[in-house]
Coordinates of C-alpha atoms and ligand atoms in Angstrom, one line a residue:
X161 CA -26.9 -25.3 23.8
X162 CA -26.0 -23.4 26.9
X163 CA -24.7 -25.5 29.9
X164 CA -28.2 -25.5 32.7
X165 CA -29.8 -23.0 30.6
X166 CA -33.3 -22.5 31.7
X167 CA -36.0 -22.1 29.0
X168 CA -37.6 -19.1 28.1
X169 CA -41.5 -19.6 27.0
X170 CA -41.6 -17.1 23.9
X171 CA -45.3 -16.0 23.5
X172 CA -46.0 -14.5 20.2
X173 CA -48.7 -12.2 20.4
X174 CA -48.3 -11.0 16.6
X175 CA -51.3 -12.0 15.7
X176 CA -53.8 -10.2 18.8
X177 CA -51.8 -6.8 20.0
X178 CA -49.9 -7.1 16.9
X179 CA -53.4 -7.1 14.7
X180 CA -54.1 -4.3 17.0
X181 CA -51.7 -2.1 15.3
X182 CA -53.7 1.0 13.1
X183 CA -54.3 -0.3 9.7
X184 CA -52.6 -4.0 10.4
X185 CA -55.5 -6.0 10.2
X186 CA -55.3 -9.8 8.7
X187 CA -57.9 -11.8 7.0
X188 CA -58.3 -15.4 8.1
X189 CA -56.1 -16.6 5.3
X190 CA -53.4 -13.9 6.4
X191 CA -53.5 -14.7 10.1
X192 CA -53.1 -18.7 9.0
X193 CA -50.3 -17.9 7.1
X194 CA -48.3 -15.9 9.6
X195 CA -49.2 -18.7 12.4
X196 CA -48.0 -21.7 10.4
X197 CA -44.6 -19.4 9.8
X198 CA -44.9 -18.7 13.7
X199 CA -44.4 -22.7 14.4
X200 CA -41.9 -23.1 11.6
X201 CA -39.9 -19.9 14.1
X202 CA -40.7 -22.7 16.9
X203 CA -42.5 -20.2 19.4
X204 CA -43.7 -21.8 22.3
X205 CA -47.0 -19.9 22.3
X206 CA -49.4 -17.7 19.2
X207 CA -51.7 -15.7 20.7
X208 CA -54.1 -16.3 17.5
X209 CA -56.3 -13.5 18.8
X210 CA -59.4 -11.8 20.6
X211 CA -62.3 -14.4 19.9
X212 CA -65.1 -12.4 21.0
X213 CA -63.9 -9.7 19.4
X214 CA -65.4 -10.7 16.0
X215 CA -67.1 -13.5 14.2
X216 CA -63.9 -13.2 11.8
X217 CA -61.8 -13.5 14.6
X218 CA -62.8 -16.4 16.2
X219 CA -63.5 -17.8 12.8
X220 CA -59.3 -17.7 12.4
X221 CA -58.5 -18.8 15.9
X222 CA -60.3 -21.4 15.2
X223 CA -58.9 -22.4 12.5
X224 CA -55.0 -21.8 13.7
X225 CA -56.0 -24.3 16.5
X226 CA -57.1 -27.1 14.1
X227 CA -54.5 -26.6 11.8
X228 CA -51.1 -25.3 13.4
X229 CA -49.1 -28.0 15.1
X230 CA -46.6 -27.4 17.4
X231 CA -47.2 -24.6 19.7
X232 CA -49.7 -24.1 22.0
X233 CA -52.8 -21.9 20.7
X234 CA -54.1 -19.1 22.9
X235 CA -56.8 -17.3 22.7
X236 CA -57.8 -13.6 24.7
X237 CA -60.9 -12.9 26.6
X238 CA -61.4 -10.1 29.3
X239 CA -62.8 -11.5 32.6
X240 CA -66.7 -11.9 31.2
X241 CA -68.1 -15.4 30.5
X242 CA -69.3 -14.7 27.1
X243 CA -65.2 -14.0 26.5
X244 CA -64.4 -16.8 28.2
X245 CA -66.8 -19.0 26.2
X246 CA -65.4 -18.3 23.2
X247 CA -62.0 -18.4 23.7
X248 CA -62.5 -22.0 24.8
X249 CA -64.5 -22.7 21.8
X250 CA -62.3 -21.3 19.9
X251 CA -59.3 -22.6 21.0
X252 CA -60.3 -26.3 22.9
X253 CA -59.6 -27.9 19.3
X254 CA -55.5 -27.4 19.6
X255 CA -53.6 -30.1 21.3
X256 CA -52.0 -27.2 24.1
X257 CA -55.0 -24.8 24.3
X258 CA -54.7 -21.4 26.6
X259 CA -57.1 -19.2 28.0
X260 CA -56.0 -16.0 28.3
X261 CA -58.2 -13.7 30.9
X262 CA -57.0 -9.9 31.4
X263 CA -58.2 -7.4 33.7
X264 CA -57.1 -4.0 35.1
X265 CA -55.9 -3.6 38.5
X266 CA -54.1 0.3 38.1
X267 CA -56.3 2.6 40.1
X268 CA -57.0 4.7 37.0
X269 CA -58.4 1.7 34.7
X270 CA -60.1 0.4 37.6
X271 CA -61.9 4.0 38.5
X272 CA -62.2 6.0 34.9
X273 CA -62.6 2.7 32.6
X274 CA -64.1 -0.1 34.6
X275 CA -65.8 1.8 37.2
X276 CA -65.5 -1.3 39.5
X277 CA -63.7 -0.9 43.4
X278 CA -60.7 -2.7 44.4
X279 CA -63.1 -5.6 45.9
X280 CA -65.0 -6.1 42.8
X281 CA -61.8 -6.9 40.6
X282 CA -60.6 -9.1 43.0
X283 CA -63.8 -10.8 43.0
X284 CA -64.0 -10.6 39.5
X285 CA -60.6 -12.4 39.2
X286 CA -61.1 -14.6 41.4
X287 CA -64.5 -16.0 40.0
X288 CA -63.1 -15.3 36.1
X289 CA -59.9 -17.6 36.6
X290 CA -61.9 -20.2 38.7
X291 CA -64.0 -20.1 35.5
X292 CA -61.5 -20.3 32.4
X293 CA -59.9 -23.1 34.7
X294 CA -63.1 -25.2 34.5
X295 CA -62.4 -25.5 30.9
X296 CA -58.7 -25.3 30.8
X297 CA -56.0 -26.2 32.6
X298 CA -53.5 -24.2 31.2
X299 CA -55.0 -20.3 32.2
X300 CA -52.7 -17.0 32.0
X301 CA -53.8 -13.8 33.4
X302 CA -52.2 -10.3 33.4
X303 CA -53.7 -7.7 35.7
X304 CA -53.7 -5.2 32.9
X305 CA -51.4 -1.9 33.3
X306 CA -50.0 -3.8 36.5
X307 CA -46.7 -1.0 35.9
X308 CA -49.4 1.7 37.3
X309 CA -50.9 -0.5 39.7
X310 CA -50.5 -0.1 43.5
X311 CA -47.7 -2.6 44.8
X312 CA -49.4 -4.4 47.2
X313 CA -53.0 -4.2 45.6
X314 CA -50.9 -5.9 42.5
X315 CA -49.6 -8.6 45.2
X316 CA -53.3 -9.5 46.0
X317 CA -54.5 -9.9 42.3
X318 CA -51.8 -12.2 41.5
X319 CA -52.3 -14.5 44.3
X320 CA -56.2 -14.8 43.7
X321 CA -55.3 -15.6 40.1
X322 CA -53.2 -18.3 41.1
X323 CA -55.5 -19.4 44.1
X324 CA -58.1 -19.5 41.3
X325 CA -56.4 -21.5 38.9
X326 CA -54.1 -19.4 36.4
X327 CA -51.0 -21.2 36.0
X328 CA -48.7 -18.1 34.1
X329 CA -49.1 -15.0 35.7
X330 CA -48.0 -12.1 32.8
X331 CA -47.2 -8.7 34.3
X332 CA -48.0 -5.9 31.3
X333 CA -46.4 -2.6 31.1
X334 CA -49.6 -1.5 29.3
X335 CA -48.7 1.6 28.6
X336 CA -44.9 1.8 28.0
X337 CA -44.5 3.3 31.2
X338 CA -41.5 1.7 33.1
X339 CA -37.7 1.6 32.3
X340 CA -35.7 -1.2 32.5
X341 CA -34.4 -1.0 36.7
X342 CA -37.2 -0.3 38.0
X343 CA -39.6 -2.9 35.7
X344 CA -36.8 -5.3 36.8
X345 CA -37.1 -4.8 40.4
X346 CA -41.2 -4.7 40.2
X347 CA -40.9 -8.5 39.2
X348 CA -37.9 -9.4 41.6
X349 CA -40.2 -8.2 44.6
X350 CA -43.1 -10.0 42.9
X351 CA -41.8 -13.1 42.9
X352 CA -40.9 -12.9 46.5
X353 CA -44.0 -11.4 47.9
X354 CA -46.7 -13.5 45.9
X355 CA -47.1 -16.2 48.8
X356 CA -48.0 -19.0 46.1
X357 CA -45.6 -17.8 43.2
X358 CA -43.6 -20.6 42.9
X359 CA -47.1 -22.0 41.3
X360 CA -47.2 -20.1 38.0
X361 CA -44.7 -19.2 35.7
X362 CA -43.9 -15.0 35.7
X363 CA -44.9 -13.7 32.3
X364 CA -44.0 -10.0 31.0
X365 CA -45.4 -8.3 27.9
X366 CA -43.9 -4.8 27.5
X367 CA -45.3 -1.7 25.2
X368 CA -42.8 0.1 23.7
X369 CA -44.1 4.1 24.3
X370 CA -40.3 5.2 25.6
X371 CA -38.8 2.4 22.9
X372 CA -37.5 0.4 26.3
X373 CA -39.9 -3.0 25.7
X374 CA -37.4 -5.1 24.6
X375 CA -34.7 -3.7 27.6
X376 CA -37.8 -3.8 30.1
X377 CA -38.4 -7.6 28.8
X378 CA -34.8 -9.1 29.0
X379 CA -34.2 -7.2 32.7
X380 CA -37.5 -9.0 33.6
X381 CA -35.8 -12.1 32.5
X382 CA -32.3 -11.5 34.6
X383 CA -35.1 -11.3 37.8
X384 CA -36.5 -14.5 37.4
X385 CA -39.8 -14.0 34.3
X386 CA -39.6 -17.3 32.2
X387 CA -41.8 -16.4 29.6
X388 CA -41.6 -13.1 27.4
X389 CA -44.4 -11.7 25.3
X390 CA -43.9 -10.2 22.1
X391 CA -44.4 -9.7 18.3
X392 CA -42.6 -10.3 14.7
X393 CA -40.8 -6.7 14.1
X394 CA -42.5 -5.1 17.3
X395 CA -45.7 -4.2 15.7
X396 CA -48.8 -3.8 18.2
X397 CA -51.0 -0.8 20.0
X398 CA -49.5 3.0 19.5
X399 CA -45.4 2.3 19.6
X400 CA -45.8 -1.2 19.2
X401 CA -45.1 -4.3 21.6
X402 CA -41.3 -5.8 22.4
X403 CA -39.7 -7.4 19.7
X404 CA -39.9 -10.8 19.0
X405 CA -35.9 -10.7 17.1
X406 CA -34.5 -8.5 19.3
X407 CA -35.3 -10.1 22.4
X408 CA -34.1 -13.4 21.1
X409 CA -31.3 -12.6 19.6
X410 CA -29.9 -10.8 22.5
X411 CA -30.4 -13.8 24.9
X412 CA -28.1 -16.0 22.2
X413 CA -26.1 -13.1 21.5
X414 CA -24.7 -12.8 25.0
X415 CA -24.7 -16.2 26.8
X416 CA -22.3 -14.3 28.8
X417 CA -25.2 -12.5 30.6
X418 CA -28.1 -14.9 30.1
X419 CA -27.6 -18.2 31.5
X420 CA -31.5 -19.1 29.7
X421 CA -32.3 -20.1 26.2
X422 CA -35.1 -20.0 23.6
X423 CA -36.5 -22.6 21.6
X424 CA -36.7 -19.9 18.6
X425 CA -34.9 -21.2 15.1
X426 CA -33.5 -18.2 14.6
X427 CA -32.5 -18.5 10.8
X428 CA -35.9 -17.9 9.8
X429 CA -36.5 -14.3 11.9
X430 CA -36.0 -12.9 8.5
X431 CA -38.4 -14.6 6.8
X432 CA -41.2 -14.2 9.3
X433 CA -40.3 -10.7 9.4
X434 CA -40.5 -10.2 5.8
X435 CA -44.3 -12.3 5.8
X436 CA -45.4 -10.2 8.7
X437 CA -44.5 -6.9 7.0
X438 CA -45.7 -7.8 3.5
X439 CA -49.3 -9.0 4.9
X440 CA -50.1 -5.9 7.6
X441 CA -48.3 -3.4 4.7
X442 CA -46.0 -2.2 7.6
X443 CA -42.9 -0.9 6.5
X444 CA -39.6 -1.9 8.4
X445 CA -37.4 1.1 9.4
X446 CA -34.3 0.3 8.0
X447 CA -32.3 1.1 11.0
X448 CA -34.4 -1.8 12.6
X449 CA -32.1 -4.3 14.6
X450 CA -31.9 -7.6 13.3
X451 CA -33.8 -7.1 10.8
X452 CA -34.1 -3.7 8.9
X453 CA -32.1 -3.1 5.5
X454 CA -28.9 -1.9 7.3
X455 CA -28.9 -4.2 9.9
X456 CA -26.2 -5.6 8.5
X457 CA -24.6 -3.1 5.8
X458 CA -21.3 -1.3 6.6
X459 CA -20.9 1.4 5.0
X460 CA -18.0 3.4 6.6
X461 CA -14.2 3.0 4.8
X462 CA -12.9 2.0 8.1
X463 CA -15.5 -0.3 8.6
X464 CA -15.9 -2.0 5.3
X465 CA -12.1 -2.9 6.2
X466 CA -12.4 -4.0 9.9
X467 CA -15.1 -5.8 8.6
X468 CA -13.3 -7.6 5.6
X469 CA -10.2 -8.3 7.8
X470 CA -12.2 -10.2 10.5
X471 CA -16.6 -9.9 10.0
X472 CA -16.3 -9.8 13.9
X473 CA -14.9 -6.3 14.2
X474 CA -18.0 -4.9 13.3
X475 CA -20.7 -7.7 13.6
X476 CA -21.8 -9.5 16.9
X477 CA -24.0 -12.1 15.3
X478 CA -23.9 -13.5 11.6
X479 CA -26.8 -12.3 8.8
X480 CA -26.8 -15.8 7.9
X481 CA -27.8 -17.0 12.2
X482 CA -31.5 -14.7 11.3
X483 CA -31.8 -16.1 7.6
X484 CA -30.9 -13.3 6.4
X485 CA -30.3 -14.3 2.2
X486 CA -26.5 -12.8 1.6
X487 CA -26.5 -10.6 -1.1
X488 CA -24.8 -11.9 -3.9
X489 CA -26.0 -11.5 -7.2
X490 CA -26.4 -14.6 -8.9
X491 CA -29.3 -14.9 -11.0
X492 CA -30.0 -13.2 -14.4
X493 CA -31.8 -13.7 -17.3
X494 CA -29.7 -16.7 -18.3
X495 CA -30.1 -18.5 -15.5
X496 CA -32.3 -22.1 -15.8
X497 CA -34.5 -23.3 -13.3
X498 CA -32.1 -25.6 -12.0
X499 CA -30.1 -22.2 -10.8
X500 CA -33.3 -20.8 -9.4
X501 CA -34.5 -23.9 -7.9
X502 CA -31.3 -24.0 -5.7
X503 CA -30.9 -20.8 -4.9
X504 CA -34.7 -20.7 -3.7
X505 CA -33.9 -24.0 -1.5
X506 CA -31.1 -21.9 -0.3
X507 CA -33.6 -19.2 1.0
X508 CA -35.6 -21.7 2.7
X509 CA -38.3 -22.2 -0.2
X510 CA -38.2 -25.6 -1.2
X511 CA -41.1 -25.4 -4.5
X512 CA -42.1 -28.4 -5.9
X513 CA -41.7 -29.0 -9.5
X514 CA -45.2 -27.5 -10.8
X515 CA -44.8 -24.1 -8.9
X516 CA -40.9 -24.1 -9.8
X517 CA -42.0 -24.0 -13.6
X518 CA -44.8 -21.2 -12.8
X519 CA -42.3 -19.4 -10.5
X520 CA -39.7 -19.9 -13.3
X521 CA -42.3 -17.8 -15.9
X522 CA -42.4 -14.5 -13.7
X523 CA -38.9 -14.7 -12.7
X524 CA -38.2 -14.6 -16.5
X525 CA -40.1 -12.1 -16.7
X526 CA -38.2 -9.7 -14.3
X527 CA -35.2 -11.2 -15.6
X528 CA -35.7 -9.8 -18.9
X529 CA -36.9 -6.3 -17.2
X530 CA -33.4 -6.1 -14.5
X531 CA -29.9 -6.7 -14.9
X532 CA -29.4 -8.8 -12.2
X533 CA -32.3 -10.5 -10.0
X534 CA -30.7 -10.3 -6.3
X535 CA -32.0 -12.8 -3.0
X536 CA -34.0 -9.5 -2.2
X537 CA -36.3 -9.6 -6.0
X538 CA -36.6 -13.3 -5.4
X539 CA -38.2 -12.8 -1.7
X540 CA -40.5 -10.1 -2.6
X541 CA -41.8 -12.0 -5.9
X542 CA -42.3 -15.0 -4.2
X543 CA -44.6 -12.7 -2.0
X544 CA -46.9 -11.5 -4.8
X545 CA -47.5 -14.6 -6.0
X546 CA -48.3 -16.2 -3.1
X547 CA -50.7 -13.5 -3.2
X548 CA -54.4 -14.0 -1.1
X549 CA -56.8 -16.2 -3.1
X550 CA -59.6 -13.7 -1.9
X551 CA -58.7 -11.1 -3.7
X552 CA -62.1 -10.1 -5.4
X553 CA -59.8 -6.9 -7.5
X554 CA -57.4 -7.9 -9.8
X555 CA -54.9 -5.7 -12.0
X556 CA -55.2 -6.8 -15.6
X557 CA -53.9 -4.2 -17.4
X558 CA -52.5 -0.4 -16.9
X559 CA -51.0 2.4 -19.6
X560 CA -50.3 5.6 -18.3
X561 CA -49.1 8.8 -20.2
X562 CA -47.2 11.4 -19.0
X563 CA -44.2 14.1 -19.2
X564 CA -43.4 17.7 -19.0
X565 CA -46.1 18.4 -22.0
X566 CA -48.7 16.3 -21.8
X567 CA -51.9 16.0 -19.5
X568 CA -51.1 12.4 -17.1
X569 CA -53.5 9.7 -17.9
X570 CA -54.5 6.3 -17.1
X571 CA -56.2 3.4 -18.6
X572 CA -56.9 0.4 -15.6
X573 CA -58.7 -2.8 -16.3
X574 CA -59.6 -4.6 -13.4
X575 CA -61.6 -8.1 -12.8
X576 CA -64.0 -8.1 -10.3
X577 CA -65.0 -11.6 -9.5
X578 CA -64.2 -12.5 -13.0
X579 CA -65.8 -9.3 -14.8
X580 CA -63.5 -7.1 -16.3
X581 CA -63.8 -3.6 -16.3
X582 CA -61.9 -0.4 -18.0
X583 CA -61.6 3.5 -17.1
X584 CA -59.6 6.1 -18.0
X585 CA -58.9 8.9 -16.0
X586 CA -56.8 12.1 -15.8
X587 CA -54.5 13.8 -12.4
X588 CA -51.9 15.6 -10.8
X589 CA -49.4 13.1 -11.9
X590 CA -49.4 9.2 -13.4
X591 CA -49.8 7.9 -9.7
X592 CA -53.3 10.6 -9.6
X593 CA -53.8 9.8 -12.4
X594 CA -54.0 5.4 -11.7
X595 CA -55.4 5.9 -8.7
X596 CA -58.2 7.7 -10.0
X597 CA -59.4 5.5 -13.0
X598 CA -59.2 2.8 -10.2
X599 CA -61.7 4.8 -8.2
X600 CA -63.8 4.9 -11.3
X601 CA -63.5 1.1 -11.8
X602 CA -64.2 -0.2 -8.5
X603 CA -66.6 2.3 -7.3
X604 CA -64.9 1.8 -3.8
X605 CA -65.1 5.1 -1.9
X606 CA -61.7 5.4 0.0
X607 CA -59.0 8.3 0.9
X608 CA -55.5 7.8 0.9
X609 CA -54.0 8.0 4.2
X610 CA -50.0 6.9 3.3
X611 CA -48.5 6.6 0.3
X612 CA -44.4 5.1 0.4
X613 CA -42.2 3.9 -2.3
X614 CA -39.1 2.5 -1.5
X615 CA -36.2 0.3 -3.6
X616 CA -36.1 -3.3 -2.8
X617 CA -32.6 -3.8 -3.6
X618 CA -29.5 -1.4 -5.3
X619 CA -29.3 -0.2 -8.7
X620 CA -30.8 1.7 -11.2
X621 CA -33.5 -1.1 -12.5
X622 CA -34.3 -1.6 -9.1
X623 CA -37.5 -3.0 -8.5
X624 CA -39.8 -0.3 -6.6
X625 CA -42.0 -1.4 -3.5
X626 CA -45.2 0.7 -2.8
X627 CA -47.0 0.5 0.3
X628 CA -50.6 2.2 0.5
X629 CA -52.9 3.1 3.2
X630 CA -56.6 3.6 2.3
X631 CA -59.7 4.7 4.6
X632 CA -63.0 4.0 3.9
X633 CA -65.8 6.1 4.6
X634 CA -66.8 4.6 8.0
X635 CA -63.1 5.3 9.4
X636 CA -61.5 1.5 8.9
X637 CA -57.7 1.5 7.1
X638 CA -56.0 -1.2 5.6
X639 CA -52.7 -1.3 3.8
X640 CA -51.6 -2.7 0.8
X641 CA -47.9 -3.7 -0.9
X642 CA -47.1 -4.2 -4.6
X643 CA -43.3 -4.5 -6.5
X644 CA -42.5 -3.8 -9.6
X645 CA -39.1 -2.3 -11.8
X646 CA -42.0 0.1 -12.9
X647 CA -43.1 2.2 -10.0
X648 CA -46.4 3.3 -11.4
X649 CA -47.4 -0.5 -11.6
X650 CA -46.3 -0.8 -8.1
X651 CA -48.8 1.7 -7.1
X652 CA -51.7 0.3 -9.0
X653 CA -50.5 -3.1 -7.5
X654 CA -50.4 -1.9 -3.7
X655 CA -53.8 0.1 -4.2
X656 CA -55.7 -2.7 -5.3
X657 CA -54.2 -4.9 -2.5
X658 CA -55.5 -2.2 0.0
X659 CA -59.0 -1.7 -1.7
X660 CA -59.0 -5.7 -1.6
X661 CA -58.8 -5.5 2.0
X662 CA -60.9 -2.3 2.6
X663 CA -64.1 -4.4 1.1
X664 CA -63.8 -7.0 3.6
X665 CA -64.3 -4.5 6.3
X666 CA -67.6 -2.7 6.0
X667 CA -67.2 -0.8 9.1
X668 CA -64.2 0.4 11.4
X669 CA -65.5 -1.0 14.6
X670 CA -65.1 -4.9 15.4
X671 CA -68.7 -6.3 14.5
X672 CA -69.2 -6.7 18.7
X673 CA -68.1 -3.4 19.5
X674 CA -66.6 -4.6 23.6
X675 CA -65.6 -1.1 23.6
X676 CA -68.8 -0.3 25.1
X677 CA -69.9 -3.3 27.3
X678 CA -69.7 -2.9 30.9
X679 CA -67.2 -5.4 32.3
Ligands
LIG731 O1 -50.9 -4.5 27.0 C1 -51.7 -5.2 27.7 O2 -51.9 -4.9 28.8 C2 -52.3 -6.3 27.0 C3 -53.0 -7.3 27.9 C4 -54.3 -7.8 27.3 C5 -52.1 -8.4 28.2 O3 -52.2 -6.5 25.8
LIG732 ZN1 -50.5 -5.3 25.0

């Protein structure tokens, strides 16, 4: 605990500009996962998502607010009734609902998008705040690309909003735009020439287009922003949103420059990391900060023996302060489910008895296939099998042939609501080759965008992760993940996962396609 530390509201926008990201989307089940992980993280606020924006989308807001204790529940509309109407119905079931209204006020937006004049938004605003406030008390509102709006124009906007109602007051760098002095400064002078800003708490949610959002976000912070907006492993629009992990850990990391704190339990960062990436299919670089593969690896002579002499010469915060499981290898295939059990507990999954036993089958099972079954294995099997009950594909059996000589083939049976099915197909390679009698089976038609295979932890028998892409034929994508020590069953895994998700979207646009509507 720092000494008069001021709190910092962390607003988790993972699952709204997050979702937004190419290919990320969630299912209802998905987005309720990731939000009861986002309260077990303690942030203050989930954006659960755009309500209006789908029937599938309000449908899981909805949800997250009935079910989700702990932080308050917020829900996105632009500055339109209808919006506004359902993020209240959406939302009004959590015990801390927030409306969350957005409109432009850059002169670009405001001329080429909205086609509205300086007047009409600040009427707009006005009325639109006034409006979500008749529902709500607690209203935020972010005059969208604010970095590219005029100064004083900005000025006038915020003080409306607050006249009208809106009690946090987010300032978005929309498009990446800014750099850390001058994004610093913009909310310094804000804060000072807003007339009523000591009534609403300064917000900032930075895009990451020149890879400054989390530097823009924590210099907003030294100039008076209490509340930061951002997402597990940065994902979001184009080059993502600020960092949920960085941003955190840099204001416990140096106490010495931030006299504020966070309410964020920061041993499970990994975890929700790990959930995030395994349910959108996006891969973690692993040069990421805090939480990619190397985060924490030293592999240089000198510093593998700074490092063993004193872990401080080379590391400024602990792997073990972000949950993430050291990497001793203590489980093989002679290890009991007492061993497992613990060391699971250990990793912050505490099974009861009856899915310990089931648990205990497959990790027999990989045992038998893999020397040594490291945190890393358990992590990533835990993941499959807590798999999505909606799955309507199911992998029930693969045999591939292949080699120098021979002509690579396939056999698949997959279950399709309970019905099994069988092909056999022929391609380039074995992967072709799966992916192909697959096609046949499921009659899907999709392309394959992406297609990445990468080692879950070191050696030889190392189990292979496989992340797919797919695109159906009206231009949606969805990604898919699947491990296994044999790569070509990883790839039949991740495929089906993606096709699973490609048949819950029948089209590429949201059902109400607001892309279109006249504000
Ligand atoms: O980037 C942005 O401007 C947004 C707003 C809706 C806050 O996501
Ligand atoms: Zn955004």
């Amino acid at each position: 605990m720092k000494k008069n530390a001021e709190r910092i509201i962390i607003f988790d926008t993972t699952l709204r500009d997050g979702e937004q990201s190419p290919g990320a989307s969630l299912n209802a089940q998905e987005k309720m996962e990731v939000a009861l992980q986002l309260a077990r993280l303690g942030v203050d606020v989930i954006e659960a998502g755009f309500p209006i924006s789908s029937p599938g989308d309000f449908d899981a807001v909805q949800e997250i607010a009935k079910k989700v204790k702990g932080p308050q529940i917020c829900g996105l509309a632009r500055c339109i009734k209808k919006d506004i109407d359902a993020s209240w119905s959406a939302v009004k079931h959590a015990k801390k609902p927030r409306i969350h209204v957005f409109l432009a006020t850059s002169d670009i937006h405001m001329e080429k998008k909205l086609k509205m004049s300086r007047q009409q938004v600040l009427d707009r605003i006005g009325e639109m705040v006034a409006y979500a406030h008749s529902f709500c008390d607690n209203v935020e509102f972010s005059p969208e690309d604010a970095v590219r709006s005029e100064f004083a124009f900005l000025v006038q906007a915020v003080k409306i909003a607050i006249e009208a109602g809106a009690t946090t007051i987010n300032i978005p760098d929309t498009v990446g735009y800014s750099v850390p002095f001058e994004f610093g400064d913009m909310i310094r002078r804000l804060l000072l020439d807003v007339p009523n800003a000591n009534k609403a708490i300064f917000s900032v949610h930075c895009h990451n287009d020149l890879g400054l959002a989390a530097a823009n976000s924590l210099v907003a912070v030294q100039n008076g922003a209490r509340q930061v907006e951002c997402t597990i492993n940065g994902i979001g629009e184009r080059a993502g949103n600020a960092s949920l992990e960085e941003i955190v850990m840099a204001i416990k990391t140096r106490p010495d420059l931030f006299s504020v704190e966070t309410g964020i339990h920061t041993e499970e960062i990994y975890r929700s990391s790990r959930l995030v990436s395994r349910l959108t299919g996006i891969q973690i670089q692993p040069n990421k900060a805090i939480v990619g593969a190397n985060a924490f690896a030293h592999e240089s002579g000198i510093h593998q023996d700074g490092f063993m002499k004193c872990a401080q010469t080379y590391e400024i915060m602990t792997p073990e302060s972000v949950g993430v499981p050291s990497s001793l290898l203590i489980l093989g295939k002679h290890s009991g489910r007492h061993a497992l059990g613990k060391r699971l507990k250990e990793l912050g999954h505490d099974l009861d008895d009856k899915s310990l036993i089931e648990f205990f089958e497959n990790f027999k099972v990989l045992a038998d296939k893999k020397k040594y079954v490291f945190d890393e294995d358990l992590l990533t099997l835990l993941e499959e099998k807590s798999g999505v009950a909606e799955d309507r594909f199911k992998l029930e059996y693969l045999q591939t042939s292949s080699g120098t000589d021979l002509v690579p083939t396939a056999t698949i049976r997959i279950s399709f609501d309970g019905d099994v099915h069988q092909e056999t197909a022929t391609g380039d390679g074995p992967v072709d080759a799966v992916y192909k009698a697959i096609d046949k089976v499921t009659k899907v038609n999709v392309r394959l965008l992406d297609y990445k295979l990468s080692a879950v932890s070191g050696g030889k028998d190392a189990q292979g992760e496989v992340t797919v892409q797919l695109e159906n034929t009206s231009g949606a994508t969805a990604r898919g993940k699947g491990a296994s020590t044999d790569i070509i069953e990883a790839s039949a895994k991740a495929y089906v996962a993606a096709l699973n998700r490609v048949i819950l979207k029948k089209t590429g646009k949201p059902p109400v396609d607001i892309s279109k509507e006249k504000i």
